Amino acid sequence: MSILVNKNTKLVVQGITGRDGSFHTGKMKAYGTNIVAGVSPGKGGQFVHEIPVFNTVEEAVKKTGANTSIIMVPAPLAADAILEAADAGIELVVCISEGVPTLDMIKANSYLKKKGTKLIGANCPGLITPEESLVGILPANIFKKGNVGLMSRSGTLTYLMVSLLTSNGLGQSTCVGIGGDPVAGLYYQDLLQMFEDDPETEAIVLIGEIGGDAEERAAQYIKEHITKPVVAFIAGQTAPPGKRMGHAGAIISSGSGTAEEKITAFEAVGVPVARRPVELPDLLKKQMKK
Amino acid sequence: MSILVNKNTKLVVQGITGRDGSFHTGKMKAYGTNIVAGVSPGKGGQFVHEIPVFNTVEEAVKKTGANTSIIMVPAPLAADAILEAADAGIELVVCISEGVPTLDMIKANSYLKKKGTKLIGANCPGLITPEESLVGILPANIFKKGNVGLMSRSGTLTYLMVSLLTSNGLGQSTCVGIGGDPVAGLYYQDLLQMFEDDPETEAIVLIGEIGGDAEERAAQYIKEHITKPVVAFIAGQTAPPGKRMGHAGAIISSGSGTAEEKITAFEAVGVPVARRPVELPDLLKKQMKK
Amino acid sequence: MKIHEYQSKEIFSNYSIPVTNEVLCYNVDEVKAAVHKLGLPVVIKAQVLTGGRGKAGGVKLAKTAEAAVEAANNILGMDIKGYTVEKILVAQGVKFNKEFYVGLTIDRNTKSVIFMGSKEGGVEIEEVAKDNPEAILKFPIDPDLGMTPFMARKIAFALFDDFQLVKQASDIFQKLYKIFLEKDASLVEINPLVVTDEGKVMALDGKMNFDDNALYRQSDIELLNEPTEDERKELAAKESGLTYIRLDGSIGCMVNGAGLAMATMDIIKYFGGNPANFLDIGGSSSPQKVIDAMTLLLSDKNVKVIMINIFGGITRCDDVARGLITALDEMKVDIPIVIRLSGTNAEEGLKIISERNLPTVNSLSEAAQEAIRLCKACN
Amino acid sequence: MKIHEYQSKEIFSNYSIPVTNEVLCYNVDEVKAAVHKLGLPVVIKAQVLTGGRGKAGGVKLAKTAEAAVEAANNILGMDIKGYTVEKILVAQGVKFNKEFYVGLTIDRNTKSVIFMGSKEGGVEIEEVAKDNPEAILKFPIDPDLGMTPFMARKIAFALFDDFQLVKQASDIFQKLYKIFLEKDASLVEINPLVVTDEGKVMALDGKMNFDDNALYRQSDIELLNEPTEDERKELAAKESGLTYIRLDGSIGCMVNGAGLAMATMDIIKYFGGNPANFLDIGGSSSPQKVIDAMTLLLSDKNVKVIMINIFGGITRCDDVARGLITALDEMKVDIPIVIRLSGTNAEEGLKIISERNLPTVNSLSEAAQEAIRLCKACN
């Protein structure tokens, strides 16, 4: 199994004719992702990497049966692209675009909830089910099929973690970059539950960051609902308060949202937290043996 | 059983301190409706007919467990009152107010759908389950407990029909005035299904009007989903086209929405239509014997 | 409430929707000035608050100033479905190669504003709807989202092939929805929306109706109201809490409730009579309302008999009876009255009536038959 | 992006939210004129883009013109958390009997704008949040409904007892939400919102932050931006596609990705070192970016060692290596560099680097330890 994306994923790329869209379409296709369509208003009828381009998502869905969408359009257009995907009946939308206004994302999330559409992102690297489907901009070569589910608010830090896992013989079921924006789609809780329900996932890695209380809430959720072993890492343990560290979500102020609080919250519910990335694979192995 | 209102109905009256609100609260209470609260902003702490008044619906619900609301506030405030009821967790909202702007009702209905709240009206006389609960401004004395479910877009015409039913020994399970506005809450289909599912209802009377295609859709729904006998009446058989007959819904233009089309639609699915009100009880009895 | 084409297009123009250059004229001198200003050719269009002006000859293309004057002379004063043409719109002639229909209205089934579009514009859209319903595309607009860019684009791609036109059209569609919402419209139509020879998408006509229930918050729209004499009567009635529509029969009806009023008219017709009006005195029951209603009925010279049908609910029959007595005391009523009272306080009402020796009947059918009999007796 | 109190209150005032009469002043002469205009007493308030001015002595009540001048003299030029006071706000003194806190911000859990209100206004709300969290009421606002009248009233009834105050407050709450939406705010606060002795609800203070991602459509807000020197550097970096935050250590970091950059800083600290900055060169990998990043690092005189940590994904390690070589060719770099490359095209990158005899390391821990060693060697 795995979660969210797999061999049945039929992907439509919104913004396929753009520089990034075209480039990553090539990468995803090379990985084996089943990309059935692209969308770019006014470019309908063209082909990108031999993939047909349509004017609207609705048309793409009707003609190709696409069920998943990846969005790589400029930030001011991203929320509308998300709405278009949901309106067209797409089940999972992955929004890579960075810099989407927060109020746009609030509006979009409300509509998605009504339509029952799932969203990853915005401002995220996407997700991958190794050897099945890459829907995102993650560097495919570091992933390996296996039984560890991973979720992260960060991009390159995830790659570091994954390469550590892979080099330690710990393959992955699905790895999801949930993005660092103040208002994101699927969040730790949602993914924790999906990994819990996924028979292919045996253990879960949660990579968090300073700012907000998402990790604290995740810890609470783990305590109440998750039976599989979970190991965590929190970036920003030494970040000074009140500084914005690149992700809109990674801001600590007024003594809440610090790494220390998050680490305490996890350890209080029996989730070990690696102090350095390199410690994580061993921690995970220990938990899995229990 | 019956539908929508019964002995378990705990009613809050929004606009209880107004002229109409106070008057009909008295009437409903006299009939035996379990009115637990009133709402009128700034009048919290007062009593009307010995019923406690609160400033907000939320407070009324928290303090009294109200589950149903009737709205008798001026039209410009009615949609907001509906939203307030839904926000407070009310299950059924009955909006009597007449003259509510259509766009307000569109917004309200969208929110109600999201919250799973049911709405009757606006611009309707409300509903009654005889001998159990009157939530509306219908003249209680003409109703009699029984097994006929009735729904109508009109007010006084309903009273005429009900008095004909009652004087012919045909008591009612529940009678619902759905209102004549272009955008209303529960509609024929919704109520048909509820009556179909209600063991106490043995036959259904549908009173329609010219304008729109609600009756045609109801006919289609009856054909596909309703097994109980249904009899109908359509007002406006002789109304000239293009004239607005008092209800926003009752307008016929461009050859659609005429009484003749509606009658044809019903008869095509085996629903007899009385040409005059006085014919209806016999038609109904005949159908019930089948 | 309806407004004229030129008013609708003024609103469009305020929202930056391209419309033709045009001038409203009340007389031939103004038409001459308008032609001078706009250049030739021009289109002269009757401004009346009803449809079908094209068939009635109320729209003329003029290629010369003389033709424009002649057309204006013909159209001004023309009668179109009972409306006299007092204003004409002189619009710059535009060369176009394609006509579309777009409209927004309320859809009671989806409980939303619905956008309609058709490639078969320029003709009566009702006929397209009847003959070729698939030619009219319908898009319900989610009230929480409104007309998003993607939705406007989706609609535009369904109508136009060229992306340059799609961009212009989707911009117009978003603005039309904005107008609909901000003005509390019940109908917004452009027929035809054209593509000019220069490749510009433009509204050649415009139609807007408004939600009467929302006029209280649309004072600028309310100012545009131009009721006909009949409508003025209906409006005055509404201000007294009455809904009145004049018809062409001779039996004046006074009923409480719209549905019952329609059913009453139906019964009269059923027995071969002809109602003179639809008159709903509404829910509350002040005697004054009955007096106002009687005044209204008696002001129609066609009325030969008055038939009163009241089903007391909120309305109390004794109130109605008292109002009726007062009315009879105050005004000269020399035509027969048939009265049927039932429901709340009917007995008290009937007692009051009977003290005046007025005839009462028990059922609606009886009332209608009696009214028809009396009506025939008058002739 | 943050703006000053006086700017926030100008926006409030544009939306008809009652604020105190006040004048912005840059010098003592202007303060005298302001006092003359406003009358006494006045409150003199430092305008700086940071909190805690009250504790720092940046807010003074003055009952005489002399006291106002003295307060202005004291406050102008004052340093508050590294910000120099260049503007002061002279506000009419208002007598009030109750202070409230109201604020709107983004709630990531409900994915909505959340309204916060407290009867314990006038004090630092963070302390209330810590000591007595129940004293802060929270109301998530449904994005499809917005701040409806009933919701504003519900909130107001939770804070105020008197219906006259409820009406004023709920009006203000609706306007605050409107401001939040229309200006793409990320925070709107009034602390305190007071009830004056005359029974008027009024904003005595105002604070607004904005969503940086939305500034492109808020040009009027963007004009209000007053970055500090550090922030200017950060902004310039951002224009080159870099996210840069200056810190006070001596190990200059260049990393791709925010999370990895934070983790890199964590590792440096873990082994006892001190990062000089947070520097994220982002996803795409043009050599120019590396050059810009090197320039930025070298402009900080505290930097003793440069540590480069790249995990190639979108970023290609060979691009980074090439950029680095160009940078070294173009600029004088006389401090040691520790390089760790991994991921996409790491081998090619390492090859390019090794041709220059630059030291490379294999793991992040090793890199941090080496950087710390070199740093110590420099002292």
CSV table of C-alpha atoms in Angstrom, one decimal, chain B residues 24 76 99-104 106-107 109-110 137 139 154 156-157 159-160 163 181-185 187 209-210 213 217 234-238 240 243-247 249-250 254 276-277 279, chain C residues 106-109 111-113 126 130 143-144 180-181 184 211-214 216-217 234 243 245-247 256-260 262-263 265-267 269-271 278 311-314 340 344 364-365:
chain,number,residue,atom,x,y,z
B,24,HIS,CA,-47.1,33.8,18.2
B,76,PRO,CA,-32.9,42.4,6.7
B,99,GLY,CA,-39.0,39.6,2.2
B,100,VAL,CA,-35.5,38.3,2.9
B,101,PRO,CA,-33.1,39.2,0.0
B,102,THR,CA,-32.4,36.2,-2.2
B,103,LEU,CA,-28.6,36.5,-2.0
B,104,ASP,CA,-28.7,36.4,1.8
B,106,ILE,CA,-28.1,31.7,-0.9
B,107,LYS,CA,-25.3,32.4,1.6
B,109,ASN,CA,-28.2,27.9,2.7
B,110,SER,CA,-24.5,27.2,1.9
B,137,ILE,CA,-48.0,30.8,12.7
B,139,PRO,CA,-54.1,28.4,12.9
B,154,SER,CA,-48.6,28.5,0.2
B,156,THR,CA,-53.8,30.2,3.7
B,157,LEU,CA,-54.4,27.8,0.8
B,159,TYR,CA,-55.3,26.1,5.8
B,160,LEU,CA,-58.2,25.7,3.4
B,163,SER,CA,-59.7,22.1,7.0
B,181,ASP,CA,-39.3,32.3,-2.0
B,182,PRO,CA,-36.9,31.7,-4.9
B,183,VAL,CA,-34.4,30.1,-2.6
B,184,ALA,CA,-35.9,28.1,0.2
B,185,GLY,CA,-34.6,25.6,2.7
B,187,TYR,CA,-38.0,21.4,-0.5
B,209,GLU,CA,-48.1,26.7,-7.2
B,210,ILE,CA,-47.2,28.1,-10.6
B,213,ASP,CA,-40.0,23.6,-11.8
B,217,ARG,CA,-38.9,17.8,-9.9
B,234,ILE,CA,-51.7,23.3,-8.0
B,235,ALA,CA,-52.8,26.9,-7.4
B,236,GLY,CA,-52.6,29.4,-10.3
B,237,GLN,CA,-54.2,27.3,-13.0
B,238,THR,CA,-55.7,30.4,-14.6
B,240,PRO,CA,-51.8,35.1,-16.7
B,243,LYS,CA,-47.4,38.2,-13.6
B,244,ARG,CA,-46.0,38.0,-10.1
B,245,MET,CA,-48.7,36.6,-7.9
B,246,GLY,CA,-47.5,37.6,-4.4
B,247,HIS,CA,-45.0,34.9,-3.9
B,249,GLY,CA,-41.8,31.9,-6.5
B,250,ALA,CA,-45.1,32.2,-8.2
B,254,SER,CA,-41.8,31.9,-21.3
B,276,ARG,CA,-60.6,22.3,-7.1
B,277,PRO,CA,-59.5,22.2,-3.4
B,279,GLU,CA,-62.0,17.5,-4.7
C,106,ILE,CA,-30.9,32.6,-9.4
C,107,ASP,CA,-31.1,28.8,-9.5
C,108,ARG,CA,-33.5,27.5,-6.9
C,109,ASN,CA,-32.3,23.9,-7.3
C,111,LYS,CA,-29.5,27.4,-4.4
C,112,SER,CA,-26.9,29.6,-6.1
C,113,VAL,CA,-26.4,32.1,-8.8
C,126,GLU,CA,-36.1,31.5,-24.6
C,130,LYS,CA,-37.0,25.5,-25.9
C,143,PRO,CA,-21.6,31.2,-3.2
C,144,ASP,CA,-18.6,30.7,-0.9
C,180,PHE,CA,-25.0,40.7,-9.7
C,181,LEU,CA,-23.8,40.4,-6.1
C,184,ASP,CA,-28.6,42.4,-5.6
C,211,ASP,CA,-34.5,41.6,-6.2
C,212,ASP,CA,-37.3,43.7,-4.8
C,213,ASN,CA,-36.6,42.4,-1.3
C,214,ALA,CA,-33.1,43.9,-1.4
C,216,TYR,CA,-33.9,48.7,0.7
C,217,ARG,CA,-30.1,48.4,0.5
C,234,GLU,CA,-49.5,47.7,-7.4
C,243,THR,CA,-50.4,42.6,-3.2
C,245,ILE,CA,-52.4,42.7,-9.8
C,246,ARG,CA,-55.0,44.0,-12.2
C,247,LEU,CA,-56.5,41.6,-14.6
C,256,ASN,CA,-55.8,36.6,2.3
C,257,GLY,CA,-52.7,34.7,1.1
C,258,ALA,CA,-51.2,34.4,-2.4
C,259,GLY,CA,-51.9,30.7,-2.8
C,260,LEU,CA,-55.5,31.0,-1.7
C,262,MET,CA,-54.7,32.1,-6.9
C,263,ALA,CA,-57.0,29.2,-6.0
C,265,MET,CA,-59.2,32.9,-9.2
C,266,ASP,CA,-59.0,29.3,-10.4
C,267,ILE,CA,-62.4,28.5,-8.9
C,269,LYS,CA,-62.6,30.5,-13.9
C,270,TYR,CA,-63.6,26.9,-13.3
C,271,PHE,CA,-67.2,28.0,-13.0
C,278,PHE,CA,-55.4,39.2,-7.9
C,311,PHE,CA,-59.4,31.9,5.7
C,312,GLY,CA,-58.6,33.2,9.1
C,313,GLY,CA,-55.2,32.2,10.5
C,314,ILE,CA,-53.2,35.2,11.6
C,340,ARG,CA,-67.0,33.8,2.7
C,344,THR,CA,-60.0,32.1,13.2
C,364,LEU,CA,-65.5,28.6,-1.9
C,365,SER,CA,-67.3,26.9,-4.8
